[in-house]
Coordinates of N, CA and C in Angstrom, one line a residue:
Chain A
M94 N -13.6 -3.6 -3.7 CA -14.5 -4.8 -3.8 C -14.6 -5.4 -2.4
T95 N -15.8 -5.8 -2.0 CA -16.1 -6.3 -0.7 C -15.6 -7.7 -0.6
F96 N -15.5 -8.2 0.7 CA -15.1 -9.6 0.9 C -16.0 -10.6 0.2
R97 N -17.3 -10.3 0.4 CA -18.3 -11.2 -0.2 C -18.2 -11.3 -1.7
E98 N -18.0 -10.1 -2.3 CA -17.8 -10.1 -3.8 C -16.6 -10.9 -4.2
K99 N -15.5 -10.7 -3.5 CA -14.3 -11.4 -3.8 C -14.5 -12.9 -3.7
T100 N -15.2 -13.4 -2.7 CA -15.5 -14.8 -2.5 C -16.3 -15.3 -3.7
H101 N -17.2 -14.5 -4.2 CA -18.1 -14.9 -5.3 C -17.2 -15.1 -6.6
W102 N -16.3 -14.1 -6.8 CA -15.4 -14.2 -7.9 C -14.5 -15.5 -7.8
V103 N -14.0 -15.8 -6.6 CA -13.2 -17.0 -6.4 C -14.1 -18.2 -6.7
A104 N -15.3 -18.3 -6.2 CA -16.2 -19.4 -6.5 C -16.4 -19.6 -8.0
L105 N -16.7 -18.5 -8.6 CA -16.9 -18.5 -10.1 C -15.8 -19.1 -10.9
V106 N -14.6 -18.6 -10.6 CA -13.4 -19.0 -11.3 C -13.1 -20.5 -11.0
V107 N -13.2 -20.8 -9.7 CA -12.9 -22.2 -9.3 C -13.9 -23.2 -9.9
M108 N -15.1 -22.8 -9.9 CA -16.2 -23.7 -10.5 C -15.9 -23.9 -12.0
I109 N -15.7 -22.8 -12.7 CA -15.4 -22.9 -14.2 C -14.2 -23.8 -14.4
A110 N -13.1 -23.5 -13.7 CA -11.9 -24.3 -13.9 C -12.1 -25.7 -13.6
A111 N -12.7 -26.0 -12.4 CA -12.8 -27.4 -12.0 C -13.8 -28.2 -12.9
F112 N -14.9 -27.7 -13.1 CA -15.9 -28.4 -13.9 C -15.6 -28.3 -15.4
G113 N -14.9 -27.3 -15.8 CA -14.4 -27.2 -17.2 C -13.5 -28.4 -17.4
W114 N -12.6 -28.6 -16.5 CA -11.6 -29.7 -16.6 C -12.3 -31.0 -16.5
Y115 N -13.3 -31.1 -15.6 CA -14.1 -32.4 -15.5 C -14.7 -32.8 -16.8
F116 N -15.5 -31.9 -17.4 CA -16.2 -32.2 -18.6 C -15.3 -32.4 -19.8
F117 N -14.2 -31.7 -19.8 CA -13.2 -31.9 -20.8 C -12.6 -33.3 -20.7
R118 N -12.2 -33.7 -19.5 CA -11.6 -35.0 -19.3 C -12.7 -36.1 -19.6
L119 N -13.9 -35.8 -19.3 CA -15.0 -36.8 -19.5 C -15.1 -37.1 -21.0
H120 N -15.0 -36.1 -21.8 CA -15.1 -36.3 -23.3 C -13.9 -36.7 -24.0
T121 N -12.7 -36.5 -23.4 CA -11.5 -36.8 -24.1 C -10.8 -38.0 -23.5
A122 N -10.9 -38.3 -22.2 CA -10.0 -39.3 -21.7 C -10.8 -40.5 -21.1
L123 N -12.0 -40.4 -20.7 CA -12.7 -41.5 -20.0 C -13.3 -42.5 -21.0
P124 N -13.3 -43.7 -20.6 CA -13.9 -44.8 -21.4 C -15.4 -44.6 -21.5
H125 N -16.0 -44.8 -22.6 CA -17.5 -44.7 -22.7 C -18.1 -46.1 -22.4
G126 N -19.4 -46.1 -22.1 CA -20.1 -47.3 -21.8 C -20.4 -47.4 -20.3
P127 N -20.9 -48.6 -19.9 CA -21.3 -48.8 -18.5 C -20.2 -48.5 -17.5
G128 N -18.9 -48.7 -17.8 CA -17.8 -48.5 -16.9 C -17.6 -47.0 -16.7
N129 N -18.2 -46.2 -17.5 CA -18.0 -44.7 -17.4 C -18.5 -44.2 -16.1
I130 N -19.5 -44.8 -15.5 CA -20.1 -44.2 -14.3 C -19.1 -44.3 -13.1
A131 N -18.3 -45.4 -13.1 CA -17.3 -45.5 -12.0 C -16.2 -44.5 -12.2
A132 N -15.8 -44.3 -13.5 CA -14.7 -43.4 -13.9 C -15.2 -41.9 -13.6
S133 N -16.4 -41.7 -13.9 CA -17.0 -40.3 -13.6 C -17.0 -40.1 -12.2
G134 N -17.4 -41.1 -11.4 CA -17.4 -41.0 -9.9 C -16.0 -40.6 -9.4
S135 N -15.0 -41.3 -9.9 CA -13.6 -41.1 -9.4 C -13.2 -39.6 -9.7
L136 N -13.5 -39.3 -11.0 CA -13.1 -37.9 -11.4 C -13.9 -36.8 -10.6
L137 N -15.1 -37.1 -10.4 CA -16.0 -36.2 -9.6 C -15.4 -36.0 -8.2
T138 N -15.0 -37.1 -7.6 CA -14.4 -37.1 -6.3 C -13.2 -36.2 -6.2
V139 N -12.3 -36.3 -7.2 CA -11.1 -35.5 -7.3 C -11.5 -34.0 -7.5
V140 N -12.4 -33.8 -8.4 CA -12.9 -32.4 -8.6 C -13.5 -31.8 -7.3
T141 N -14.3 -32.5 -6.6 CA -14.9 -32.0 -5.4 C -13.9 -31.7 -4.4
I142 N -12.9 -32.6 -4.2 CA -11.9 -32.3 -3.2 C -11.1 -31.1 -3.6
G143 N -10.8 -31.0 -4.9 CA -10.0 -29.9 -5.5 C -10.7 -28.6 -5.2
I144 N -12.0 -28.6 -5.4 CA -12.8 -27.3 -5.2 C -12.8 -26.9 -3.7
I145 N -13.0 -27.9 -2.8 CA -13.0 -27.6 -1.4 C -11.6 -27.1 -1.0
V146 N -10.5 -27.7 -1.4 CA -9.2 -27.3 -1.0 C -8.9 -25.9 -1.6
A147 N -9.1 -25.7 -2.9 CA -8.8 -24.4 -3.5 C -9.6 -23.3 -2.9
M148 N -10.9 -23.5 -2.7 CA -11.8 -22.5 -2.1 C -11.3 -22.2 -0.7
S149 N -11.0 -23.2 0.1 CA -10.6 -23.0 1.5 C -9.3 -22.2 1.6
I150 N -8.4 -22.5 0.8 CA -7.1 -21.8 0.8 C -7.3 -20.3 0.4
I151 N -7.9 -20.1 -0.8 CA -8.0 -18.8 -1.4 C -8.8 -17.9 -0.5
I152 N -10.0 -18.4 0.0 CA -10.9 -17.6 0.8 C -10.2 -17.4 2.2
G153 N -9.5 -18.3 2.7 CA -8.8 -18.2 3.9 C -7.8 -17.0 3.8
V154 N -7.1 -16.9 2.7 CA -6.1 -15.8 2.5 C -6.8 -14.5 2.4
I155 N -7.9 -14.5 1.7 CA -8.7 -13.2 1.6 C -9.2 -12.8 2.9
A156 N -9.7 -13.7 3.7 CA -10.3 -13.4 5.0 C -9.2 -12.9 6.0
A157 N -8.0 -13.5 5.8 CA -6.9 -13.1 6.7 C -6.5 -11.6 6.5
R158 N -6.7 -11.2 5.2 CA -6.4 -9.8 4.9 C -7.4 -8.8 5.3
S159 N -8.7 -9.2 5.5 CA -9.7 -8.3 5.9 C -10.6 -9.1 6.9
P160 N -10.1 -9.3 8.1 CA -10.8 -10.2 9.1 C -12.1 -9.6 9.6
S161 N -12.2 -8.2 9.7 CA -13.4 -7.6 10.2 C -14.6 -7.8 9.2
E162 N -14.2 -7.7 7.9 CA -15.3 -7.8 6.9 C -15.7 -9.3 6.8
A163 N -14.7 -10.2 7.0 CA -15.0 -11.6 6.8 C -15.9 -12.1 8.0
H164 N -15.8 -11.5 9.1 CA -16.6 -12.0 10.3 C -17.9 -11.2 10.4
A165 N -18.1 -10.2 9.6 CA -19.3 -9.4 9.7 C -20.5 -10.2 9.1
A166 N -21.6 -10.1 9.8 CA -22.8 -10.8 9.2 C -23.3 -10.0 8.0
A167 N -23.9 -10.7 7.1 CA -24.5 -10.1 5.9 C -25.6 -9.1 6.2
D168 N -25.6 -7.9 5.6 CA -26.6 -7.0 5.9 C -27.8 -7.2 5.0
E169 N -28.9 -6.4 5.1 CA -30.1 -6.7 4.3 C -29.9 -6.6 2.8
R170 N -29.1 -5.7 2.3 CA -28.8 -5.7 0.9 C -28.1 -6.9 0.4
E171 N -27.1 -7.4 1.1 CA -26.4 -8.6 0.8 C -27.3 -9.8 0.8
R172 N -28.2 -9.9 1.8 CA -29.1 -11.0 1.9 C -30.1 -11.0 0.7
A173 N -30.5 -9.7 0.3 CA -31.4 -9.6 -0.8 C -30.7 -10.1 -2.1
I174 N -29.5 -9.7 -2.3 CA -28.7 -10.2 -3.4 C -28.6 -11.7 -3.4
H175 N -28.4 -12.3 -2.3 CA -28.3 -13.7 -2.2 C -29.6 -14.4 -2.6
W176 N -30.7 -13.9 -2.1 CA -32.0 -14.5 -2.4 C -32.3 -14.4 -3.9
R177 N -32.0 -13.2 -4.5 CA -32.3 -13.0 -5.9 C -31.5 -13.9 -6.8
G178 N -30.2 -14.1 -6.4 CA -29.3 -15.0 -7.2 C -29.8 -16.4 -7.1
T179 N -30.3 -16.8 -5.9 CA -30.8 -18.2 -5.7 C -32.1 -18.3 -6.5
H180 N -32.9 -17.3 -6.6 CA -34.1 -17.3 -7.3 C -33.9 -17.5 -8.8
Y181 N -32.9 -16.8 -9.4 CA -32.5 -17.0 -10.8 C -32.0 -18.4 -11.1
A182 N -31.3 -19.0 -10.1 CA -30.8 -20.4 -10.3 C -31.9 -21.4 -10.3
Y183 N -33.0 -21.1 -9.8 CA -34.2 -22.0 -9.8 C -34.5 -22.4 -11.3
Y184 N -34.4 -21.5 -12.2 CA -34.9 -21.8 -13.6 C -34.0 -22.8 -14.3
P185 N -32.7 -22.8 -14.3 CA -32.0 -23.9 -14.9 C -32.2 -25.2 -14.2
I186 N -32.5 -25.2 -12.9 CA -32.8 -26.4 -12.1 C -34.0 -27.0 -12.7
V187 N -35.1 -26.2 -12.8 CA -36.4 -26.8 -13.3 C -36.2 -27.3 -14.8
L188 N -35.6 -26.5 -15.6 CA -35.3 -27.0 -17.0 C -34.5 -28.3 -17.0
G189 N -33.5 -28.3 -16.2 CA -32.7 -29.5 -16.1 C -33.4 -30.7 -15.6
V190 N -34.3 -30.6 -14.7 CA -35.1 -31.7 -14.1 C -36.0 -32.2 -15.2
W191 N -36.6 -31.3 -16.0 CA -37.5 -31.8 -17.1 C -36.7 -32.5 -18.2
L192 N -35.5 -32.0 -18.4 CA -34.6 -32.6 -19.4 C -34.2 -34.0 -19.0
C193 N -33.9 -34.2 -17.7 CA -33.5 -35.5 -17.2 C -34.7 -36.4 -17.2
I194 N -35.9 -35.9 -16.9 CA -37.1 -36.8 -16.9 C -37.3 -37.3 -18.4
W195 N -37.2 -36.4 -19.3 CA -37.3 -36.8 -20.7 C -36.2 -37.8 -21.1
M196 N -35.0 -37.6 -20.6 CA -33.9 -38.5 -20.9 C -34.1 -39.9 -20.4
I197 N -34.7 -40.0 -19.2 CA -35.1 -41.3 -18.6 C -36.0 -42.1 -19.5
F198 N -37.1 -41.4 -20.0 CA -38.0 -42.1 -20.9 C -37.4 -42.3 -22.2
A199 N -36.5 -41.5 -22.7 CA -35.8 -41.7 -24.0 C -34.8 -42.8 -23.9
G200 N -34.5 -43.3 -22.7 CA -33.6 -44.5 -22.6 C -32.1 -44.1 -22.6
Y201 N -31.8 -43.0 -22.1 CA -30.4 -42.6 -22.1 C -29.7 -43.4 -21.0
S202 N -28.4 -43.6 -21.1 CA -27.6 -44.5 -20.1 C -27.4 -43.7 -18.8
M203 N -27.1 -44.5 -17.8 CA -26.9 -43.9 -16.5 C -25.7 -42.9 -16.4
P204 N -24.6 -43.2 -17.1 CA -23.5 -42.2 -17.0 C -23.9 -40.9 -17.7
T205 N -24.7 -41.0 -18.8 CA -25.1 -39.7 -19.5 C -26.1 -39.0 -18.5
L206 N -27.0 -39.7 -17.9 CA -27.9 -39.1 -17.0 C -27.2 -38.4 -15.8
L207 N -26.2 -39.1 -15.3 CA -25.4 -38.6 -14.1 C -24.7 -37.3 -14.5
N208 N -24.1 -37.3 -15.7 CA -23.4 -36.1 -16.1 C -24.3 -35.0 -16.5
T209 N -25.5 -35.3 -17.0 CA -26.5 -34.3 -17.3 C -26.9 -33.6 -16.0
L210 N -27.2 -34.5 -15.0 CA -27.6 -33.9 -13.7 C -26.5 -33.0 -13.1
L211 N -25.3 -33.4 -13.2 CA -24.1 -32.6 -12.8 C -24.1 -31.3 -13.5
A212 N -24.3 -31.4 -14.8 CA -24.2 -30.2 -15.6 C -25.4 -29.2 -15.2
V213 N -26.5 -29.8 -14.8 CA -27.6 -28.9 -14.4 C -27.2 -28.2 -13.1
V214 N -26.6 -28.9 -12.2 CA -26.2 -28.3 -10.9 C -25.2 -27.3 -11.1
V215 N -24.2 -27.6 -12.0 CA -23.1 -26.6 -12.2 C -23.7 -25.4 -12.9
S216 N -24.6 -25.6 -13.9 CA -25.3 -24.4 -14.6 C -26.0 -23.5 -13.6
A217 N -26.7 -24.2 -12.7 CA -27.5 -23.4 -11.7 C -26.6 -22.6 -10.8
E218 N -25.5 -23.2 -10.4 CA -24.5 -22.6 -9.5 C -23.9 -21.4 -10.3
L219 N -23.5 -21.6 -11.5 CA -22.9 -20.5 -12.3 C -23.9 -19.3 -12.5
V220 N -25.2 -19.7 -12.7 CA -26.2 -18.6 -12.8 C -26.4 -17.9 -11.5
R221 N -26.4 -18.6 -10.4 CA -26.5 -18.0 -9.1 C -25.4 -17.1 -8.8
I222 N -24.1 -17.6 -9.0 CA -23.0 -16.7 -8.7 C -22.9 -15.6 -9.6
G223 N -23.1 -15.8 -10.9 CA -23.1 -14.8 -11.9 C -24.1 -13.7 -11.6
A224 N -25.3 -14.1 -11.3 CA -26.4 -13.1 -11.0 C -26.0 -12.3 -9.8
Q225 N -25.5 -13.0 -8.7 CA -25.1 -12.2 -7.5 C -24.0 -11.2 -7.8
L226 N -23.0 -11.6 -8.6 CA -21.9 -10.7 -9.0 C -22.5 -9.5 -9.7
Y227 N -23.4 -9.8 -10.7 CA -24.0 -8.7 -11.4 C -24.7 -7.7 -10.5
L228 N -25.5 -8.3 -9.5 CA -26.2 -7.4 -8.6 C -25.3 -6.7 -7.7
Y229 N -24.2 -7.3 -7.2 CA -23.2 -6.5 -6.4 C -22.7 -5.4 -7.2
R230 N -22.3 -5.6 -8.5 CA -21.8 -4.5 -9.3 C -22.8 -3.4 -9.6
R231 N -24.0 -3.9 -10.0 CA -25.1 -2.9 -10.4 C -25.5 -2.0 -9.2
D232 N -25.7 -2.7 -8.0 CA -26.2 -1.9 -6.8 C -25.1 -1.4 -6.0
G233 N -23.8 -1.7 -6.3 CA -22.7 -1.3 -5.4 C -22.3 0.2 -5.5
Chain B
M15 N -33.6 0.7 -12.8 CA -34.8 1.6 -12.7 C -34.6 2.5 -11.5
A16 N -34.9 3.8 -11.7 CA -34.7 4.8 -10.7 C -35.8 4.6 -9.6
L17 N -35.4 4.8 -8.3 CA -36.3 4.6 -7.2 C -37.2 5.9 -7.2
P18 N -38.5 5.7 -6.7 CA -39.4 6.9 -6.7 C -39.2 7.8 -5.4
F19 N -38.0 7.8 -4.9 CA -37.7 8.7 -3.8 C -36.2 9.1 -3.8
T20 N -36.0 10.2 -3.2 CA -34.6 10.7 -3.1 C -34.2 10.8 -1.6
N21 N -32.9 11.1 -1.4 CA -32.5 11.2 0.0 C -31.5 12.3 0.1
D22 N -31.3 12.8 1.4 CA -30.3 13.8 1.7 C -29.2 13.3 2.5
I23 N -28.9 12.0 2.4 CA -27.9 11.4 3.3 C -26.5 12.1 3.1
R24 N -26.2 12.4 1.8 CA -24.8 13.0 1.6 C -24.7 14.3 2.3
T25 N -25.7 15.1 2.2 CA -25.7 16.5 2.9 C -25.7 16.3 4.4
L26 N -26.5 15.4 4.9 CA -26.6 15.1 6.3 C -25.2 14.6 6.9
R27 N -24.6 13.8 6.1 CA -23.2 13.3 6.5 C -22.3 14.5 6.6
F28 N -22.4 15.3 5.6 CA -21.5 16.5 5.6 C -21.7 17.4 6.8
L29 N -23.0 17.6 7.1 CA -23.4 18.5 8.3 C -23.0 17.8 9.6
A30 N -22.9 16.5 9.6 CA -22.5 15.7 10.8 C -21.0 15.6 10.9
G31 N -20.3 16.6 10.4 CA -18.8 16.6 10.5 C -18.1 15.7 9.5
E32 N -18.6 15.6 8.3 CA -18.0 14.8 7.2 C -18.0 13.3 7.7
M33 N -19.1 12.9 8.3 CA -19.2 11.5 8.7 C -19.0 10.6 7.4
T34 N -18.2 9.6 7.5 CA -18.0 8.7 6.3 C -19.1 7.7 6.2
Q35 N -19.2 7.2 5.0 CA -20.2 6.1 4.7 C -20.0 4.9 5.6
G36 N -18.7 4.6 5.8 CA -18.3 3.5 6.7 C -18.8 3.7 8.1
D37 N -18.6 5.0 8.6 CA -19.1 5.3 10.0 C -20.6 5.2 10.1
L38 N -21.3 5.7 9.1 CA -22.7 5.7 9.1 C -23.2 4.2 9.1
G39 N -22.6 3.4 8.2 CA -22.9 2.0 8.0 C -22.7 1.3 9.3
E40 N -21.6 1.6 10.0 CA -21.4 0.9 11.3 C -22.4 1.2 12.3
R41 N -22.9 2.5 12.4 CA -23.9 2.9 13.4 C -25.2 2.3 13.0
V42 N -25.5 2.1 11.7 CA -26.8 1.6 11.3 C -26.8 0.1 11.3
G43 N -25.7 -0.5 11.1 CA -25.6 -2.0 11.1 C -25.7 -2.5 9.7
V44 N -25.1 -1.7 8.7 CA -25.0 -2.2 7.3 C -23.6 -1.9 6.8
T45 N -23.3 -2.4 5.6 CA -21.9 -2.2 5.1 C -21.8 -0.8 4.5
R46 N -20.6 -0.4 4.3 CA -20.3 0.9 3.6 C -20.9 0.9 2.2
Q47 N -20.8 -0.3 1.5 CA -21.4 -0.4 0.2 C -22.9 -0.2 0.1
T48 N -23.5 -0.7 1.2 CA -25.0 -0.5 1.2 C -25.4 1.0 1.4
I49 N -24.6 1.7 2.3 CA -24.9 3.1 2.5 C -24.7 3.8 1.1
A50 N -23.6 3.5 0.4 CA -23.3 4.1 -0.9 C -24.5 3.8 -1.9
A51 N -25.0 2.6 -1.9 CA -26.0 2.2 -2.8 C -27.3 3.0 -2.4
I52 N -27.6 3.2 -1.1 CA -28.8 3.9 -0.7 C -28.6 5.4 -1.1
E53 N -27.5 5.9 -0.8 CA -27.2 7.3 -1.1 C -27.3 7.6 -2.6
Q54 N -26.9 6.7 -3.5 CA -27.0 6.9 -4.9 C -28.3 6.5 -5.5
G55 N -29.3 6.1 -4.6 CA -30.6 5.7 -5.1 C -30.6 4.4 -5.9
K56 N -29.6 3.6 -5.6 CA -29.6 2.3 -6.3 C -30.2 1.2 -5.5
Y57 N -30.4 1.4 -4.2 CA -31.0 0.4 -3.4 C -32.0 1.0 -2.4
S58 N -33.1 0.4 -2.3 CA -34.2 0.9 -1.5 C -34.1 0.2 -0.1
P59 N -33.8 0.9 1.0 CA -33.6 0.3 2.3 C -34.9 -0.2 2.9
S60 N -34.8 -1.1 3.8 CA -36.0 -1.5 4.6 C -36.4 -0.3 5.5
L61 N -37.6 -0.3 6.0 CA -38.1 0.7 6.8 C -37.3 0.8 8.1
E62 N -36.8 -0.3 8.6 CA -36.0 -0.3 9.8 C -34.7 0.4 9.6
V63 N -34.0 0.1 8.4 CA -32.7 0.8 8.2 C -33.0 2.3 7.9
A64 N -34.1 2.6 7.2 CA -34.4 4.0 6.9 C -34.5 4.8 8.3
F65 N -35.3 4.2 9.2 CA -35.5 4.8 10.5 C -34.1 4.9 11.3
R66 N -33.3 3.9 11.2 CA -32.0 3.9 11.9 C -31.1 5.0 11.3
I67 N -31.2 5.2 10.0 CA -30.4 6.3 9.4 C -30.9 7.7 9.9
A68 N -32.2 7.8 9.9 CA -32.8 9.1 10.4 C -32.4 9.3 11.8
H69 N -32.4 8.2 12.6 CA -32.1 8.3 14.1 C -30.7 8.8 14.3
V70 N -29.8 8.3 13.5 CA -28.3 8.7 13.6 C -28.2 10.2 13.4
F71 N -28.9 10.7 12.5 CA -28.8 12.2 12.2 C -29.7 13.0 13.1
G72 N -30.6 12.3 14.0 CA -31.5 13.0 14.8 C -32.6 13.7 14.1
K73 N -33.0 13.2 13.0 CA -34.0 13.8 12.1 C -35.2 12.9 11.9
P74 N -36.4 13.5 11.6 CA -37.5 12.6 11.2 C -37.3 12.0 9.9
L75 N -37.9 10.9 9.6 CA -37.7 10.1 8.4 C -37.8 11.0 7.1
E76 N -38.9 11.9 7.1 CA -39.1 12.7 5.9 C -38.1 13.8 5.7
A77 N -37.2 14.0 6.7 CA -36.1 15.0 6.5 C -34.9 14.3 5.8
V78 N -35.0 12.9 5.8 CA -33.9 12.2 5.2 C -34.3 11.6 3.8
F79 N -35.5 11.1 3.7 CA -36.0 10.5 2.5 C -37.3 11.3 2.0
Q80 N -37.3 11.6 0.7 CA -38.4 12.3 0.2 C -39.0 11.5 -1.0
W81 N -40.4 11.4 -1.0 CA -41.0 10.8 -2.1 C -41.0 11.6 -3.3
D82 N -40.6 11.1 -4.5 CA -40.4 11.9 -5.7 C -40.6 11.0 -6.9
D83 N -41.9 10.7 -7.2 CA -42.1 9.9 -8.4 C -42.5 10.7 -9.6
G84 N -42.4 12.1 -9.5 CA -42.6 12.9 -10.6 C -44.0 13.3 -10.9
T85 N -44.9 12.9 -9.9 CA -46.4 13.2 -10.1 C -46.8 14.4 -9.3
D86 N -46.0 14.9 -8.4 CA -46.4 16.0 -7.6 C -46.2 17.3 -8.4

């Protein structure tokens, strides 16, 4: 498995764990209502810092074990995989934006809108990483 | 989907003293995995990389890649 493929697996696992925990906590432990937006913000800050720290440590360890691969620039196949993965992630973004527009007119609360937007971004990231991993496996 | 052309990279590597995919990739400027994908017909290289591969073996492009869409 290449360095880039490993980093994608790390990103996928960390994203699922971090945002899985975030959304679980959101529905089980946080207070609902207007105060929820501040609580969501605090939780989101913790999750974001957690993701940055976990990714930095794990990818740092992987890079230290294969420094030449880690420092090599992406070649044309890897760039093509990156572009295609990003292209697939465009669709959940568009669907999510339309959903949020509808939610604004339907009168949903700000905390709900905030977490829907977050879910859209997370979904798009999971689609991007998942598609790129699939393409690495299929074309590898 | 199968690509409409084949290649003789495996044979040419063998004739070049069992050159490894990694060695070829290094000389061409791509990863070993990309050479493996090209060799297996899973990835269609750019014209630049195709020419670079042919140049490494000292062959014309058509000696490395052959069009084969089943209509000939």
